Amino acid sequence: MSQSKDSKALSNKHPPLLSVIIPVYNVEAYLERCIQSILKQNYSNLEVILVDDGSTDNSWDICKLYKSRDHRIIIIQQTNAGSSVARNTGLNKASGDYIAFIDSDDYVKTEMFQTMISYALTNNLSVVECGLTQSNKAKELSPYNHKCFIETQEEAVERLIREKNWSVWRRIYKSEVIGDLRFIPGKIHQDVFFTIDVLNRVEKQGYIAEPFYIYNTENESITRSPYNMKKLAAKDAPYYVFERTQHHNLNVRTLASQYLIRTLLSHYDRLFSHSYLDPDYTYRKEIKSEIIDQLELKYENNSFYALLAKYSPFWFYGMILKLVALRIKIRLMLLKR
């Protein structure tokens, strides 16, 4: 990617306004780091929308403090309703030409928005995605990664299914592409639904490999908490991916089916290790039936465990999982010697 070419794209036009939407909930330990990383961007035409989702710590006070320091900051406080609703509140308030989402415990590199908006303008793109890294690896980053490319809709969807890169905070979006699209309240994997819907509205998207986004690994969230029934309900996300990719080529449809089966197997396996959640096998019977339905679609879904789940009685499948877990445990013990 040519930095001079992208800089020229910005200098020849009035810099578009970028609305950065940040849902905030009990993140006083990380919020200032997040806000500062945005205010220090070398792209300055921003409005930063902080939506406090009923925090009970000092997060709201931090929002008010930064509002008093920088006129670009807009603060909104609402009763706790979840990050989906907070993001929607931000979308309803946003007036930017482009939209970006940042999670309040994460932070971004100084060059992120300048580089992404420049690339979008240079190549007439409505969506641009960047790379990410984890906060515990941020200091290990190599020099600037210049790899970037433009993908067709199918190419982008195929890569996302392979890499499972659904997070909305690694992209900028032209406001007109989002339009009336909103996040679904209460969804654990809300980003999956939103990302698929956005990509189905564009013919192409840009990708910049540089890990501009720093994902926080220190703060526990619901997606990293112990397995529970709310997580089981999240299997509707891969179903949505499967359903919304049926107009694509055979390769994409096959990947979507494989992705769905892998997710179903993950829930199936976890219910065996958390059998108290499913004492009468109700949910495992349901998932087994869903796996069989996918296998009958005749895609290249020759997963050993999918076939094992299809043909094995529950007691046998559970025994295999215990033997595999024991084998892994023994191997780890031997490696520590």
PDB file of N, CA and C in Angstrom, residues 140-181:
ATOM      1  N   GLU A 140       5.373  -7.551  20.880  1.00  0.00           N
ATOM      2  CA  GLU A 140       6.158  -8.457  20.052  1.00  0.00           C
ATOM      3  C   GLU A 140       5.949  -8.206  18.562  1.00  0.00           C
ATOM      4  N   LEU A 141       5.205  -7.158  18.216  1.00  0.00           N
ATOM      5  CA  LEU A 141       4.847  -6.924  16.822  1.00  0.00           C
ATOM      6  C   LEU A 141       6.066  -6.614  15.967  1.00  0.00           C
ATOM      7  N   SER A 142       6.051  -7.130  14.756  1.00  0.00           N
ATOM      8  CA  SER A 142       7.111  -6.870  13.790  1.00  0.00           C
ATOM      9  C   SER A 142       6.885  -5.501  13.150  1.00  0.00           C
ATOM     10  N   PRO A 143       7.855  -5.000  12.375  1.00  0.00           N
ATOM     11  CA  PRO A 143       7.665  -3.715  11.689  1.00  0.00           C
ATOM     12  C   PRO A 143       6.421  -3.735  10.802  1.00  0.00           C
ATOM     13  N   TYR A 144       6.040  -2.565  10.342  1.00  0.00           N
ATOM     14  CA  TYR A 144       4.779  -2.370   9.609  1.00  0.00           C
ATOM     15  C   TYR A 144       4.555  -3.422   8.527  1.00  0.00           C
ATOM     16  N   ASN A 145       3.381  -4.024   8.534  1.00  0.00           N
ATOM     17  CA  ASN A 145       3.004  -5.023   7.541  1.00  0.00           C
ATOM     18  C   ASN A 145       2.262  -4.330   6.404  1.00  0.00           C
ATOM     19  N   HIS A 146       2.878  -4.260   5.233  1.00  0.00           N
ATOM     20  CA  HIS A 146       2.302  -3.515   4.112  1.00  0.00           C
ATOM     21  C   HIS A 146       1.315  -4.338   3.289  1.00  0.00           C
ATOM     22  N   LYS A 147       1.078  -5.579   3.675  1.00  0.00           N
ATOM     23  CA  LYS A 147       0.186  -6.431   2.897  1.00  0.00           C
ATOM     24  C   LYS A 147      -1.240  -5.894   2.961  1.00  0.00           C
ATOM     25  N   CYS A 148      -1.836  -5.687   1.808  1.00  0.00           N
ATOM     26  CA  CYS A 148      -3.239  -5.263   1.740  1.00  0.00           C
ATOM     27  C   CYS A 148      -3.804  -5.703   0.397  1.00  0.00           C
ATOM     28  N   PHE A 149      -5.106  -5.873   0.356  1.00  0.00           N
ATOM     29  CA  PHE A 149      -5.735  -6.303  -0.886  1.00  0.00           C
ATOM     30  C   PHE A 149      -7.223  -6.002  -0.838  1.00  0.00           C
ATOM     31  N   ILE A 150      -7.844  -6.099  -2.006  1.00  0.00           N
ATOM     32  CA  ILE A 150      -9.292  -5.898  -2.124  1.00  0.00           C
ATOM     33  C   ILE A 150      -9.928  -7.229  -2.467  1.00  0.00           C
ATOM     34  N   GLU A 151     -10.994  -7.579  -1.741  1.00  0.00           N
ATOM     35  CA  GLU A 151     -11.678  -8.854  -1.924  1.00  0.00           C
ATOM     36  C   GLU A 151     -13.063  -8.643  -2.524  1.00  0.00           C
ATOM     37  N   THR A 152     -13.486  -9.584  -3.323  1.00  0.00           N
ATOM     38  CA  THR A 152     -14.886  -9.609  -3.727  1.00  0.00           C
ATOM     39  C   THR A 152     -15.712 -10.033  -2.518  1.00  0.00           C
ATOM     40  N   GLN A 153     -17.012  -9.892  -2.632  1.00  0.00           N
ATOM     41  CA  GLN A 153     -17.894 -10.298  -1.538  1.00  0.00           C
ATOM     42  C   GLN A 153     -17.662 -11.760  -1.167  1.00  0.00           C
ATOM     43  N   GLU A 154     -17.603 -12.634  -2.160  1.00  0.00           N
ATOM     44  CA  GLU A 154     -17.406 -14.062  -1.901  1.00  0.00           C
ATOM     45  C   GLU A 154     -16.047 -14.343  -1.272  1.00  0.00           C
ATOM     46  N   GLU A 155     -15.008 -13.654  -1.749  1.00  0.00           N
ATOM     47  CA  GLU A 155     -13.670 -13.855  -1.193  1.00  0.00           C
ATOM     48  C   GLU A 155     -13.621 -13.427   0.270  1.00  0.00           C
ATOM     49  N   ALA A 156     -14.274 -12.312   0.576  1.00  0.00           N
ATOM     50  CA  ALA A 156     -14.293 -11.836   1.959  1.00  0.00           C
ATOM     51  C   ALA A 156     -15.034 -12.808   2.870  1.00  0.00           C
ATOM     52  N   VAL A 157     -16.203 -13.261   2.425  1.00  0.00           N
ATOM     53  CA  VAL A 157     -16.985 -14.208   3.231  1.00  0.00           C
ATOM     54  C   VAL A 157     -16.216 -15.507   3.440  1.00  0.00           C
ATOM     55  N   GLU A 158     -15.572 -15.983   2.379  1.00  0.00           N
ATOM     56  CA  GLU A 158     -14.807 -17.230   2.494  1.00  0.00           C
ATOM     57  C   GLU A 158     -13.687 -17.095   3.528  1.00  0.00           C
ATOM     58  N   ARG A 159     -12.953 -15.981   3.473  1.00  0.00           N
ATOM     59  CA  ARG A 159     -11.870 -15.785   4.432  1.00  0.00           C
ATOM     60  C   ARG A 159     -12.393 -15.668   5.853  1.00  0.00           C
ATOM     61  N   LEU A 160     -13.493 -14.966   6.026  1.00  0.00           N
ATOM     62  CA  LEU A 160     -14.049 -14.790   7.369  1.00  0.00           C
ATOM     63  C   LEU A 160     -14.514 -16.113   7.960  1.00  0.00           C
ATOM     64  N   ILE A 161     -15.102 -16.960   7.152  1.00  0.00           N
ATOM     65  CA  ILE A 161     -15.525 -18.268   7.654  1.00  0.00           C
ATOM     66  C   ILE A 161     -14.309 -19.094   8.049  1.00  0.00           C
ATOM     67  N   ARG A 162     -13.268 -19.041   7.227  1.00  0.00           N
ATOM     68  CA  ARG A 162     -12.051 -19.803   7.535  1.00  0.00           C
ATOM     69  C   ARG A 162     -11.396 -19.310   8.817  1.00  0.00           C
ATOM     70  N   GLU A 163     -11.320 -17.979   8.965  1.00  0.00           N
ATOM     71  CA  GLU A 163     -10.594 -17.383  10.087  1.00  0.00           C
ATOM     72  C   GLU A 163     -11.487 -17.045  11.271  1.00  0.00           C
ATOM     73  N   LYS A 164     -12.802 -17.074  11.062  1.00  0.00           N
ATOM     74  CA  LYS A 164     -13.792 -16.699  12.085  1.00  0.00           C
ATOM     75  C   LYS A 164     -13.549 -15.271  12.585  1.00  0.00           C
ATOM     76  N   ASN A 165     -13.300 -14.371  11.637  1.00  0.00           N
ATOM     77  CA  ASN A 165     -13.030 -12.969  11.973  1.00  0.00           C
ATOM     78  C   ASN A 165     -14.308 -12.125  11.865  1.00  0.00           C
ATOM     79  N   TRP A 166     -15.232 -12.324  12.779  1.00  0.00           N
ATOM     80  CA  TRP A 166     -16.530 -11.655  12.669  1.00  0.00           C
ATOM     81  C   TRP A 166     -16.584 -10.311  13.389  1.00  0.00           C
ATOM     82  N   SER A 167     -15.623 -10.007  14.208  1.00  0.00           N
ATOM     83  CA  SER A 167     -15.697  -8.828  15.083  1.00  0.00           C
ATOM     84  C   SER A 167     -15.889  -7.536  14.293  1.00  0.00           C
ATOM     85  N   VAL A 168     -16.869  -6.752  14.699  1.00  0.00           N
ATOM     86  CA  VAL A 168     -17.172  -5.517  13.969  1.00  0.00           C
ATOM     87  C   VAL A 168     -16.137  -4.435  14.233  1.00  0.00           C
ATOM     88  N   TRP A 169     -15.400  -4.555  15.340  1.00  0.00           N
ATOM     89  CA  TRP A 169     -14.464  -3.485  15.686  1.00  0.00           C
ATOM     90  C   TRP A 169     -13.171  -3.499  14.877  1.00  0.00           C
ATOM     91  N   ARG A 170     -13.000  -4.390  13.966  1.00  0.00           N
ATOM     92  CA  ARG A 170     -11.789  -4.397  13.134  1.00  0.00           C
ATOM     93  C   ARG A 170     -12.044  -3.800  11.758  1.00  0.00           C
ATOM     94  N   ARG A 171     -13.185  -3.117  11.603  1.00  0.00           N
ATOM     95  CA  ARG A 171     -13.531  -2.520  10.311  1.00  0.00           C
ATOM     96  C   ARG A 171     -14.013  -1.080  10.457  1.00  0.00           C
ATOM     97  N   ILE A 172     -13.929  -0.354   9.345  1.00  0.00           N
ATOM     98  CA  ILE A 172     -14.674   0.900   9.229  1.00  0.00           C
ATOM     99  C   ILE A 172     -15.723   0.676   8.140  1.00  0.00           C
ATOM    100  N   TYR A 173     -16.862   1.351   8.306  1.00  0.00           N
ATOM    101  CA  TYR A 173     -17.999   1.151   7.405  1.00  0.00           C
ATOM    102  C   TYR A 173     -18.507   2.504   6.927  1.00  0.00           C
ATOM    103  N   LYS A 174     -18.812   2.585   5.665  1.00  0.00           N
ATOM    104  CA  LYS A 174     -19.484   3.774   5.179  1.00  0.00           C
ATOM    105  C   LYS A 174     -20.899   3.784   5.763  1.00  0.00           C
ATOM    106  N   SER A 175     -21.319   4.930   6.249  1.00  0.00           N
ATOM    107  CA  SER A 175     -22.603   5.011   6.954  1.00  0.00           C
ATOM    108  C   SER A 175     -23.773   4.550   6.100  1.00  0.00           C
ATOM    109  N   GLU A 176     -23.722   4.872   4.811  1.00  0.00           N
ATOM    110  CA  GLU A 176     -24.845   4.526   3.932  1.00  0.00           C
ATOM    111  C   GLU A 176     -24.975   3.014   3.736  1.00  0.00           C
ATOM    112  N   VAL A 177     -23.877   2.268   3.943  1.00  0.00           N
ATOM    113  CA  VAL A 177     -23.937   0.814   3.841  1.00  0.00           C
ATOM    114  C   VAL A 177     -24.657   0.233   5.062  1.00  0.00           C
ATOM    115  N   ILE A 178     -24.366   0.789   6.220  1.00  0.00           N
ATOM    116  CA  ILE A 178     -25.065   0.325   7.431  1.00  0.00           C
ATOM    117  C   ILE A 178     -26.540   0.700   7.365  1.00  0.00           C
ATOM    118  N   GLY A 179     -26.817   1.924   6.971  1.00  0.00           N
ATOM    119  CA  GLY A 179     -28.208   2.352   6.826  1.00  0.00           C
ATOM    120  C   GLY A 179     -29.030   2.073   8.069  1.00  0.00           C
ATOM    121  N   ASP A 180     -30.102   1.307   7.913  1.00  0.00           N
ATOM    122  CA  ASP A 180     -30.989   0.992   9.039  1.00  0.00           C
ATOM    123  C   ASP A 180     -30.602  -0.314   9.744  1.00  0.00           C
ATOM    124  N   LEU A 181     -29.479  -0.897   9.364  1.00  0.00           N
ATOM    125  CA  LEU A 181     -29.042  -2.140   9.994  1.00  0.00           C
ATOM    126  C   LEU A 181     -28.657  -1.885  11.446  1.00  0.00           C
TER     127      LEU A 181
END
